[in-house]
Short mmCIF file of C-alpha atoms and ligand atoms in Angstrom, two decimals:
data_model
loop_
_atom_site.label_atom_id
_atom_site.label_comp_id
_atom_site.label_asym_id
_atom_site.label_seq_id
_atom_site.Cartn_x
_atom_site.Cartn_y
_atom_site.Cartn_z
CA MET X 1406 -0.01 -0.04 -0.19
CA THR X 1407 1.03 3.49 -0.63
CA ASP X 1408 -0.29 6.66 0.35
CA SER X 1409 0.07 8.53 -3.11
CA ALA X 1410 0.46 7.42 -6.67
CA THR X 1411 1.10 8.30 -10.09
CA VAL X 1412 -1.67 8.36 -12.67
CA ALA X 1413 -1.54 5.16 -14.66
CA GLY X 1414 -3.68 4.84 -17.98
CA SER X 1415 -4.10 6.67 -21.30
CA PRO X 1416 -4.86 10.26 -21.25
CA THR X 1417 -7.55 9.79 -24.26
CA THR X 1418 -10.65 11.22 -23.33
CA SER X 1419 -12.77 10.61 -26.22
CA GLY X 1420 -16.09 9.06 -25.50
CA THR X 1421 -18.36 10.08 -22.41
CA GLY X 1422 -17.32 9.92 -18.93
CA PHE X 1423 -16.47 11.74 -15.51
CA VAL X 1424 -13.89 11.65 -12.88
CA LEU X 1425 -14.97 10.43 -9.46
CA ARG X 1426 -12.71 12.26 -6.77
CA ALA X 1427 -12.28 10.82 -3.09
CA ARG X 1428 -10.61 11.57 -0.11
CA HIS X 1429 -9.39 7.63 -0.07
CA VAL X 1430 -9.29 5.38 -3.02
CA LEU X 1431 -9.06 1.74 -2.20
CA THR X 1432 -7.96 0.24 -5.32
CA MET X 1433 -7.60 -3.38 -4.09
CA GLY X 1434 -4.73 -3.65 -6.37
CA ALA X 1435 -1.75 -1.56 -7.35
CA PRO X 1436 -1.06 1.34 -6.11
CA GLY X 1437 -3.40 0.24 -3.24
CA HIS X 1438 -4.55 3.33 -1.10
CA VAL X 1439 -4.35 6.74 -2.51
CA ARG X 1440 -4.83 9.86 -0.56
CA ASP X 1441 -7.00 12.48 -2.26
CA GLY X 1442 -7.25 10.29 -5.51
CA ALA X 1443 -9.45 9.82 -8.31
CA VAL X 1444 -10.71 7.57 -11.14
CA ALA X 1445 -11.32 8.44 -14.58
CA VAL X 1446 -14.37 6.82 -16.27
CA VAL X 1447 -14.54 6.51 -20.04
CA ASP X 1448 -17.37 4.43 -21.82
CA GLY X 1449 -17.74 2.68 -18.76
CA ARG X 1450 -14.03 1.81 -18.09
CA ILE X 1451 -11.74 2.79 -15.87
CA ALA X 1452 -9.25 5.15 -17.81
CA ALA X 1453 -7.00 6.04 -15.06
CA VAL X 1454 -6.69 6.03 -11.17
CA GLY X 1455 -4.47 7.79 -9.21
CA ASP X 1456 -3.82 11.12 -7.57
CA HIS X 1457 -6.84 13.51 -8.00
CA ASP X 1458 -4.72 16.52 -9.62
CA ASP X 1459 -2.92 14.24 -12.22
CA VAL X 1460 -6.14 12.43 -13.35
CA ARG X 1461 -7.75 15.90 -13.32
CA ALA X 1462 -5.00 17.46 -15.48
CA ARG X 1463 -5.05 14.36 -17.87
CA PHE X 1464 -8.89 14.36 -18.24
CA ALA X 1465 -9.42 17.93 -18.12
CA ASP X 1466 -12.47 18.05 -20.35
CA LEU X 1467 -14.79 15.55 -17.99
CA PRO X 1468 -16.71 16.33 -15.52
CA VAL X 1469 -15.54 15.84 -11.83
CA LEU X 1470 -18.08 13.88 -9.32
CA GLY X 1471 -17.83 13.81 -5.65
CA ASP X 1472 -16.90 16.58 -3.06
CA GLY X 1473 -13.24 15.38 -2.37
CA GLY X 1474 -14.61 13.24 0.57
CA GLY X 1475 -15.50 9.87 1.38
CA ILE X 1476 -13.72 6.60 0.50
CA LEU X 1477 -13.91 5.02 -3.08
CA ILE X 1478 -13.91 1.21 -3.27
CA PRO X 1479 -14.33 -1.41 -6.21
CA GLY X 1480 -17.93 -2.67 -6.60
CA LEU X 1481 -18.62 -5.53 -4.33
CA VAL X 1482 -18.88 -9.13 -5.18
CA SER X 1483 -21.31 -11.32 -3.58
CA CYS X 1484 -20.15 -14.98 -4.95
CA HIS X 1485 -23.19 -17.04 -3.53
CA GLY X 1486 -26.89 -16.37 -3.05
CA HIS X 1487 -30.41 -17.48 -3.85
CA PHE X 1488 -32.93 -15.27 -5.61
CA SER X 1489 -35.32 -17.96 -5.14
CA GLU X 1490 -35.62 -17.36 -1.63
CA GLY X 1491 -36.33 -13.44 -2.11
CA LEU X 1492 -39.72 -13.77 -0.75
CA VAL X 1493 -39.06 -15.78 2.36
CA THR X 1494 -37.29 -14.03 4.83
CA GLY X 1495 -37.77 -14.03 8.49
CA ILE X 1496 -38.66 -17.81 8.93
CA GLY X 1497 -37.19 -20.60 10.64
CA GLU X 1498 -34.61 -19.07 12.80
CA THR X 1499 -34.57 -22.33 15.29
CA HIS X 1500 -33.51 -25.09 12.48
CA THR X 1501 -30.12 -26.09 11.24
CA LEU X 1502 -29.58 -26.54 7.58
CA TRP X 1503 -31.28 -29.95 6.74
CA GLU X 1504 -34.31 -29.16 9.28
CA TRP X 1505 -34.43 -25.76 7.58
CA PHE X 1506 -34.50 -27.22 4.15
CA VAL X 1507 -37.06 -29.70 5.00
CA HIS X 1508 -39.53 -27.30 6.48
CA VAL X 1509 -38.68 -23.83 4.54
CA VAL X 1510 -37.11 -24.43 1.29
CA GLU X 1511 -38.56 -27.51 -0.32
CA PRO X 1512 -42.26 -26.30 0.54
CA ILE X 1513 -41.17 -23.02 -1.52
CA GLU X 1514 -38.96 -24.49 -4.56
CA ASP X 1515 -42.63 -26.56 -5.37
CA ALA X 1516 -44.50 -23.13 -5.06
CA LEU X 1517 -42.45 -20.81 -7.02
CA THR X 1518 -43.65 -19.09 -10.14
CA ARG X 1519 -41.82 -16.79 -12.78
CA GLU X 1520 -43.38 -13.63 -11.42
CA MET X 1521 -42.13 -14.62 -8.03
CA ALA X 1522 -38.73 -15.24 -9.51
CA TYR X 1523 -38.51 -11.64 -11.01
CA VAL X 1524 -40.23 -10.10 -8.18
CA GLY X 1525 -38.01 -11.54 -5.42
CA THR X 1526 -34.90 -10.95 -7.49
CA LEU X 1527 -36.08 -7.03 -8.05
CA LEU X 1528 -36.34 -6.90 -4.54
CA LYS X 1529 -32.80 -8.54 -3.45
CA ALA X 1530 -30.71 -7.19 -6.33
CA THR X 1531 -32.19 -3.83 -5.19
CA GLU X 1532 -31.17 -4.53 -1.46
CA LEU X 1533 -27.49 -5.93 -2.95
CA ALA X 1534 -26.91 -2.93 -4.86
CA LEU X 1535 -27.86 -0.43 -1.88
CA SER X 1536 -25.19 -2.37 -0.06
CA GLY X 1537 -22.65 -2.01 -2.53
CA VAL X 1538 -22.84 -5.04 -4.46
CA THR X 1539 -22.16 -4.53 -8.38
CA THR X 1540 -21.52 -8.27 -9.16
CA ALA X 1541 -23.87 -11.14 -7.73
CA ALA X 1542 -23.54 -14.75 -8.50
CA ASP X 1543 -26.81 -16.66 -7.83
CA MET X 1544 -27.91 -20.03 -7.67
CA PHE X 1545 -31.95 -20.33 -8.19
CA CYS X 1546 -33.05 -23.38 -6.40
CA SER X 1547 -36.79 -24.56 -7.81
CA ALA X 1548 -38.54 -27.67 -8.72
CA PRO X 1549 -38.26 -27.27 -11.97
CA GLY X 1550 -41.95 -27.75 -14.18
CA ALA X 1551 -43.15 -27.95 -17.32
CA THR X 1552 -42.43 -24.13 -17.71
CA PRO X 1553 -39.35 -22.59 -16.82
CA ILE X 1554 -39.02 -19.80 -14.30
CA THR X 1555 -35.69 -18.68 -13.97
CA PRO X 1556 -35.52 -16.10 -16.80
CA GLY X 1557 -37.41 -14.16 -14.23
CA VAL X 1558 -34.11 -13.48 -12.51
CA VAL X 1559 -32.46 -12.42 -15.52
CA THR X 1560 -35.13 -9.87 -16.46
CA ALA X 1561 -34.82 -8.30 -12.97
CA LEU X 1562 -31.00 -8.30 -12.70
CA ASP X 1563 -31.07 -6.30 -16.05
CA GLU X 1564 -33.64 -3.82 -14.53
CA VAL X 1565 -31.62 -3.45 -11.56
CA GLY X 1566 -28.51 -3.01 -13.35
CA LEU X 1567 -26.39 -5.56 -11.73
CA ARG X 1568 -23.77 -7.43 -12.91
CA GLY X 1569 -24.97 -11.24 -12.76
CA ASP X 1570 -23.67 -14.59 -12.69
CA VAL X 1571 -26.39 -16.86 -12.48
CA SER X 1572 -27.30 -20.58 -12.20
CA PHE X 1573 -30.07 -22.91 -11.60
CA GLY X 1574 -29.26 -25.24 -8.88
CA PRO X 1575 -31.12 -28.54 -9.23
CA SER X 1576 -31.32 -31.86 -7.17
CA ASP X 1577 -33.32 -35.00 -7.57
CA LEU X 1578 -33.07 -36.66 -4.31
CA PRO X 1579 -34.71 -37.87 -2.56
CA HIS X 1580 -37.59 -36.35 -4.76
CA ASP X 1581 -37.34 -37.58 -8.14
CA ARG X 1582 -37.48 -34.41 -10.41
CA PRO X 1583 -37.66 -35.32 -14.40
CA LEU X 1584 -34.21 -34.72 -15.75
CA ARG X 1585 -35.98 -33.28 -19.09
CA HIS X 1586 -37.57 -30.52 -16.68
CA ILE X 1587 -34.27 -29.69 -14.86
CA LEU X 1588 -32.28 -29.53 -18.49
CA ALA X 1589 -35.35 -27.36 -19.86
CA GLU X 1590 -34.57 -25.13 -16.91
CA HIS X 1591 -30.98 -24.60 -17.39
CA GLU X 1592 -31.63 -24.26 -21.18
CA ALA X 1593 -34.14 -21.29 -20.53
CA LEU X 1594 -31.78 -19.69 -18.16
CA ALA X 1595 -28.36 -19.99 -20.44
CA GLN X 1596 -30.81 -18.15 -23.33
CA ALA X 1597 -31.80 -15.56 -20.90
CA ALA X 1598 -28.39 -14.72 -20.21
CA ALA X 1599 -27.60 -14.71 -23.76
CA GLY X 1600 -29.53 -11.73 -24.39
CA SER X 1601 -28.73 -9.78 -21.09
CA ARG X 1602 -26.55 -6.83 -20.89
CA ARG X 1603 -24.71 -7.96 -18.02
CA THR X 1604 -25.17 -11.43 -16.75
CA ARG X 1605 -23.74 -14.67 -17.81
CA PHE X 1606 -25.11 -18.07 -17.33
CA ARG X 1607 -23.34 -20.95 -15.26
CA VAL X 1608 -24.05 -24.40 -14.70
CA GLY X 1609 -25.40 -24.80 -11.13
CA LEU X 1610 -25.83 -28.13 -8.84
CA ALA X 1611 -27.37 -28.00 -5.55
CA THR X 1612 -25.56 -30.35 -3.69
CA VAL X 1613 -23.71 -33.77 -4.52
CA PRO X 1614 -25.68 -36.17 -2.29
CA ALA X 1615 -29.04 -34.78 -3.43
CA SER X 1616 -28.21 -35.66 -6.86
CA SER X 1617 -28.80 -39.04 -8.95
CA ASP X 1618 -26.09 -40.39 -11.15
CA ALA X 1619 -28.01 -39.22 -13.98
CA LEU X 1620 -28.00 -35.89 -12.75
CA LEU X 1621 -24.27 -35.75 -12.07
CA ASP X 1622 -23.72 -37.07 -15.63
CA ALA X 1623 -25.77 -34.58 -17.17
CA THR X 1624 -24.03 -32.05 -15.33
CA ARG X 1625 -20.85 -33.04 -16.58
CA SER X 1626 -22.09 -32.89 -20.32
CA LEU X 1627 -23.21 -29.66 -19.51
CA LEU X 1628 -19.89 -28.32 -18.25
CA ALA X 1629 -18.49 -29.90 -21.38
CA GLU X 1630 -20.25 -27.14 -23.10
CA VAL X 1631 -20.03 -24.11 -20.32
CA PRO X 1632 -16.92 -25.26 -18.08
CA ARG X 1633 -18.42 -22.99 -15.23
CA LEU X 1634 -19.82 -24.77 -12.04
CA HIS X 1635 -21.64 -23.26 -8.90
CA VAL X 1636 -22.30 -25.91 -6.33
CA HIS X 1637 -22.73 -26.07 -2.29
CA LEU X 1638 -19.60 -28.18 -0.84
CA HIS X 1639 -19.38 -29.28 2.69
CA GLU X 1640 -21.72 -26.97 4.14
CA VAL X 1641 -22.58 -29.12 7.26
CA ARG X 1642 -20.90 -32.00 8.68
CA GLU X 1643 -24.30 -34.20 7.96
CA GLU X 1644 -23.46 -33.82 4.24
CA VAL X 1645 -20.13 -35.13 4.58
CA THR X 1646 -21.50 -38.27 6.33
CA ALA X 1647 -24.00 -39.07 3.83
CA SER X 1648 -21.56 -38.97 1.02
CA ARG X 1649 -19.44 -40.99 2.78
CA THR X 1650 -22.33 -43.42 3.61
CA SER X 1651 -23.71 -43.63 0.21
CA ARG X 1652 -20.72 -42.99 -1.98
CA ARG X 1653 -17.61 -44.09 0.21
CA ALA X 1654 -15.89 -40.42 -0.49
CA SER X 1655 -16.73 -36.94 0.45
CA SER X 1656 -18.56 -34.78 -1.41
CA ILE X 1657 -15.49 -33.27 -2.76
CA GLU X 1658 -13.61 -36.34 -3.50
CA PHE X 1659 -16.68 -37.88 -5.49
CA ALA X 1660 -17.19 -34.65 -7.67
CA ALA X 1661 -13.06 -34.67 -8.33
CA ASP X 1662 -13.21 -38.05 -9.42
CA LEU X 1663 -16.24 -37.47 -11.77
CA GLY X 1664 -14.22 -34.24 -13.18
CA LEU X 1665 -16.99 -31.79 -12.17
CA LEU X 1666 -13.86 -29.83 -10.29
CA ASP X 1667 -12.29 -29.54 -13.75
CA ALA X 1668 -14.48 -26.49 -14.53
CA GLN X 1669 -14.08 -22.96 -13.17
CA THR X 1670 -15.92 -24.02 -10.15
CA VAL X 1671 -17.06 -21.92 -7.29
CA ALA X 1672 -17.96 -23.93 -4.21
CA ALA X 1673 -20.62 -22.35 -1.54
CA HIS X 1674 -19.19 -22.92 2.13
CA CYS X 1675 -16.69 -25.41 2.42
CA VAL X 1676 -17.13 -25.78 6.20
CA TRP X 1677 -16.30 -29.43 6.92
CA LEU X 1678 -13.16 -30.07 5.26
CA SER X 1679 -10.71 -32.63 5.54
CA ASP X 1680 -6.54 -32.09 4.95
CA ALA X 1681 -7.40 -34.23 1.60
CA ASP X 1682 -10.37 -31.99 0.65
CA ILE X 1683 -8.17 -28.72 0.77
CA ALA X 1684 -5.28 -30.56 -1.25
CA LEU X 1685 -8.07 -31.08 -3.80
CA LEU X 1686 -9.62 -27.98 -3.67
CA ARG X 1687 -6.25 -26.24 -4.42
CA ARG X 1688 -5.54 -28.78 -6.90
CA HIS X 1689 -8.58 -27.92 -8.91
CA ASP X 1690 -8.12 -24.13 -8.08
CA VAL X 1691 -11.80 -24.35 -6.96
CA ALA X 1692 -12.63 -21.06 -5.17
CA VAL X 1693 -14.71 -20.89 -1.83
CA ALA X 1694 -17.70 -18.52 -1.32
CA HIS X 1695 -17.88 -18.30 2.25
CA CYS X 1696 -21.15 -17.00 3.82
CA PRO X 1697 -20.47 -16.19 7.53
CA VAL X 1698 -23.98 -15.06 8.15
CA SER X 1699 -26.09 -17.95 7.14
CA ASN X 1700 -23.43 -20.26 8.80
CA MET X 1701 -24.01 -18.52 11.78
CA ILE X 1702 -28.20 -18.54 11.67
CA LEU X 1703 -27.97 -22.02 10.44
CA ALA X 1704 -25.25 -23.16 13.36
CA SER X 1705 -23.53 -25.13 10.46
CA GLY X 1706 -20.02 -24.34 11.47
CA VAL X 1707 -16.85 -22.00 10.85
CA CYS X 1708 -15.12 -22.16 7.59
CA GLN X 1709 -11.26 -22.28 7.74
CA VAL X 1710 -11.17 -19.14 6.06
CA PRO X 1711 -7.27 -18.18 7.34
CA ARG X 1712 -6.30 -21.74 6.68
CA LEU X 1713 -7.59 -21.56 3.13
CA LEU X 1714 -5.90 -17.98 2.26
CA ARG X 1715 -2.87 -19.24 3.68
CA GLU X 1716 -3.03 -22.15 0.99
CA ARG X 1717 -3.70 -19.95 -1.60
CA VAL X 1718 -7.71 -21.57 -2.25
CA PRO X 1719 -9.29 -18.62 -3.67
CA VAL X 1720 -11.79 -17.37 -0.99
CA GLY X 1721 -14.86 -14.58 -1.90
CA LEU X 1722 -17.79 -13.57 0.08
CA GLY X 1723 -21.31 -14.32 -0.42
CA VAL X 1724 -24.32 -13.12 1.12
CA ASP X 1725 -26.32 -16.62 0.82
CA GLY X 1726 -29.95 -16.89 0.33
CA ALA X 1727 -32.55 -14.25 1.65
CA ALA X 1728 -34.23 -17.06 3.84
CA SER X 1729 -30.64 -18.28 5.54
CA ASN X 1730 -29.35 -14.95 5.82
CA ASP X 1731 -32.40 -12.84 6.33
CA SER X 1732 -30.52 -9.99 4.58
CA GLN X 1733 -28.95 -9.15 1.52
CA ASN X 1734 -26.64 -6.57 3.21
CA MET X 1735 -23.11 -7.15 1.84
CA LEU X 1736 -21.29 -5.04 4.01
CA GLU X 1737 -22.97 -6.96 6.80
CA THR X 1738 -21.54 -10.07 5.32
CA ILE X 1739 -18.23 -8.37 5.10
CA LYS X 1740 -18.04 -7.29 8.68
CA ALA X 1741 -19.30 -10.77 9.49
CA ALA X 1742 -16.97 -12.61 7.99
CA ALA X 1743 -14.17 -10.68 10.29
CA LEU X 1744 -16.01 -11.25 13.56
CA LEU X 1745 -16.41 -15.02 13.00
CA GLN X 1746 -12.75 -15.65 12.76
CA LYS X 1747 -11.55 -13.47 15.43
CA VAL X 1748 -14.12 -14.92 17.77
CA HIS X 1749 -13.61 -18.31 16.56
CA HIS X 1750 -10.07 -18.21 16.83
CA GLN X 1751 -10.14 -16.13 19.88
CA GLN X 1752 -7.23 -13.55 18.25
CA ALA X 1753 -7.99 -10.21 17.00
CA ASP X 1754 -5.36 -10.28 14.64
CA ILE X 1755 -6.43 -13.59 12.94
CA ILE X 1756 -7.50 -11.78 9.81
CA SER X 1757 -7.30 -7.87 8.84
CA ALA X 1758 -9.82 -5.11 7.43
CA PRO X 1759 -7.91 -5.06 4.08
CA ALA X 1760 -8.12 -9.27 3.94
CA VAL X 1761 -11.45 -9.22 4.21
CA LEU X 1762 -12.19 -6.39 1.59
CA ARG X 1763 -9.78 -8.14 -0.50
CA MET X 1764 -12.09 -11.25 -0.47
CA ALA X 1765 -15.21 -9.06 -0.96
CA THR X 1766 -13.81 -7.41 -4.07
CA LEU X 1767 -10.68 -8.95 -6.07
CA GLY X 1768 -11.22 -12.28 -4.10
CA GLY X 1769 -14.79 -12.54 -5.13
CA ALA X 1770 -13.79 -11.71 -8.82
CA GLN X 1771 -11.21 -14.41 -9.01
CA ALA X 1772 -13.64 -16.42 -7.42
CA LEU X 1773 -16.00 -16.24 -10.20
CA GLY X 1774 -13.23 -16.26 -12.92
CA LEU X 1775 -14.34 -12.18 -13.64
CA ALA X 1776 -10.83 -10.76 -11.92
CA ASP X 1777 -9.89 -9.39 -15.41
CA THR X 1778 -13.09 -7.47 -15.69
CA VAL X 1779 -14.00 -6.43 -12.20
CA GLY X 1780 -12.65 -6.60 -8.27
CA SER X 1781 -10.31 -3.84 -8.45
CA LEU X 1782 -9.96 -0.36 -9.51
CA GLU X 1783 -7.50 -0.83 -12.41
CA VAL X 1784 -7.01 0.75 -15.90
CA GLY X 1785 -9.05 -1.13 -18.63
CA LYS X 1786 -11.16 -2.84 -15.69
CA ALA X 1787 -15.24 -2.16 -16.07
CA ALA X 1788 -16.07 1.09 -14.18
CA ASP X 1789 -17.67 -0.84 -11.22
CA LEU X 1790 -17.21 1.60 -8.45
CA VAL X 1791 -18.94 2.19 -4.72
CA LEU X 1792 -18.51 5.67 -3.21
CA LEU X 1793 -18.89 5.81 0.76
CA ALA X 1794 -19.56 9.42 1.94
CA GLU X 1795 -18.50 10.89 5.00
CA ALA X 1796 -21.74 12.17 5.79
CA SER X 1797 -23.07 10.54 8.88
CA PRO X 1798 -22.21 9.83 12.66
CA SER X 1799 -20.97 6.40 11.69
CA MET X 1800 -18.79 8.00 8.90
CA ALA X 1801 -18.04 11.63 9.86
CA PHE X 1802 -14.20 10.85 9.99
CA VAL X 1803 -11.71 8.30 8.74
CA HIS X 1804 -9.16 7.29 10.49
CA ASP X 1805 -8.33 3.98 8.65
CA PRO X 1806 -10.26 3.85 5.24
CA TYR X 1807 -10.16 -0.08 5.27
CA GLN X 1808 -11.39 -0.77 8.87
CA ALA X 1809 -13.99 2.25 8.36
CA VAL X 1810 -15.68 0.13 5.58
CA VAL X 1811 -15.39 -3.02 7.25
CA TYR X 1812 -16.40 -2.11 11.11
CA CYS X 1813 -18.24 1.13 10.78
CA ALA X 1814 -20.16 1.70 7.22
CA GLY X 1815 -23.75 0.92 6.56
CA PRO X 1816 -25.64 1.01 3.51
CA ARG X 1817 -27.20 4.59 4.36
CA ASP X 1818 -23.43 5.61 3.89
CA ILE X 1819 -23.44 4.64 -0.03
CA ALA X 1820 -23.50 7.97 -1.76
CA GLY X 1821 -23.01 6.30 -5.14
CA VAL X 1822 -22.79 2.65 -6.75
CA TRP X 1823 -21.98 2.46 -10.55
CA VAL X 1824 -21.77 -0.20 -12.66
CA ASP X 1825 -20.03 -0.07 -16.26
CA GLY X 1826 -20.08 3.45 -15.23
CA GLU X 1827 -23.58 3.61 -15.36
CA ARG X 1828 -25.04 4.89 -11.76
CA ILE X 1829 -27.36 2.77 -10.17
CA VAL X 1830 -27.21 3.98 -6.48
CA ALA X 1831 -27.30 7.77 -5.53
CA ASP X 1832 -27.16 8.83 -1.60
CA ALA X 1833 -28.61 5.45 -0.63
CA ARG X 1834 -31.35 5.40 -3.05
CA ILE X 1835 -31.90 2.98 -6.09
CA LEU X 1836 -32.22 4.91 -9.37
CA THR X 1837 -33.04 2.18 -12.00
CA THR X 1838 -36.03 0.67 -10.63
CA ASP X 1839 -39.13 2.08 -9.21
CA ILE X 1840 -38.87 0.16 -5.87
CA ALA X 1841 -41.54 1.74 -3.91
CA ALA X 1842 -43.98 0.36 -6.57
CA VAL X 1843 -42.28 -3.20 -6.14
CA LEU X 1844 -43.09 -3.64 -2.44
CA PRO X 1845 -47.14 -3.85 -2.39
CA ARG X 1846 -46.50 -6.75 -4.96
CA ALA X 1847 -43.75 -8.39 -3.35
CA ARG X 1848 -46.24 -8.16 0.11
CA ALA X 1849 -48.84 -9.82 -1.77
CA LEU X 1850 -46.68 -12.44 -3.57
CA ALA X 1851 -44.84 -13.45 -0.31
CA SER X 1852 -48.29 -14.02 1.26
CA ASP X 1853 -49.21 -16.07 -1.24
CA LEU X 1854 -46.08 -18.24 -1.79
CA ALA X 1855 -46.10 -18.64 2.35
CA THR X 1856 -49.67 -19.74 2.25
CA ARG X 1857 -49.21 -22.25 -1.00
CA ALA X 1858 -45.97 -23.59 0.62
CA GLY X 1859 -47.63 -23.99 3.99
CA LEU X 1860 -44.92 -22.07 5.81
CA HIS X 1861 -47.34 -20.67 8.27
CA SER X 1862 -46.58 -23.31 10.83
CA GLU X 1863 -43.26 -21.93 11.07
CA LEU X 1864 -44.18 -18.71 12.09
CA ALA X 1865 -44.88 -19.82 15.71
CA GLY X 1866 -46.22 -17.01 18.01
CA VAL X 1867 -47.23 -14.99 15.35
CA PRO X 1868 -51.41 -14.60 14.98
CA SER X 1869 -52.52 -15.39 11.48
CA SER X 1870 -54.17 -11.94 10.79
CA ASP X 1871 -50.30 -10.63 11.06
CA HIS X 1872 -49.05 -12.45 7.78
ZN1 ZN P 3360 -26.72 -21.29 -0.43
#
């Protein structure tokens, strides 16, 4: 890290753009921390980053945004979530993962519609954007029927303006689900993503133990066409036990043997790992999407993040689904990632604020295979930017900008979010979608979904008139 930097990048100012100035610029790449820095954006890409006066001189014809205060960071990357849970928050707090899956997730998987996929994603993509997320990786989990519903996710992501990495996460055990419906859902999502401005498709698989041999074979065939995989691995100890019982290998060992991990793989959780599992993750360059909030809510365990980082396993952060986190606040996830390791190890310096912010930016981009495009403020990358203001009691002053972002900032401090140079958030308000109009529609659909899925027994103590 340095306190100042010369300007990198071309002086060309053709095209439209702006200069964004801040008291602290955290590039998360070279040169690191720049005081009174700026980023020049031309045609949606970063054209220069460095000292403000130098950037300003070289891009004199561009307008300057920002009052010179605040902290500028790369757009945050959430590596794991489920927009399929967009209408199911604040339910099932007493369950561990497998109980929660049976009582909450499975019932909604059968009841979801394309409209619910669209509105739930509008809601949660907006919540992500308002917490500084510019790239969201998602695994939509639903019971596929005759008509695919996942294209609703892509429509909503395009509307909000987020960069998406979307997958459908099927399972067919213990409940049989027709493979032709599963394949049709993958295909429909892939086609929708192909027509999207910022979202791409990835092959998804819910878990290895919940997949039949036929589904695993079909997944391998899909990966031959699209070599990117999103999967849950070793979230809870029960998964490892189930896999060892039925297939005589851990899920990671079994998936590696099948060749699934030869794809560019982002694996959610990886909480319960043996030495052999970690060696396989490293050998196959599998990236871990660490989701500390859902791991705590579901009492799943503590991911060995410091060890994984030491052993050079790529680690990004994910908010996880709206039903197992209950919020989609990425700043909360960032803080929780630091706190969980500190209290687990009872060691305050086990992980640093720069290391945690790196996982939420460049680490996440690397986990998704997108590090050439996003994750740091470097010339040539997409202008995915977040400006945090020094305008609230929590951010009135900044001693250390990394610690201010990780421990002090909240969504109300977000003055601006840009994706490809397009501003989608201003002063903690979403600009791209009329979210006030979405709320009543979401309320009605959430109530309908809870009724159709029979979730009211999960709302212990709440009079039925209240939901
Ligand atoms: Zn998940």
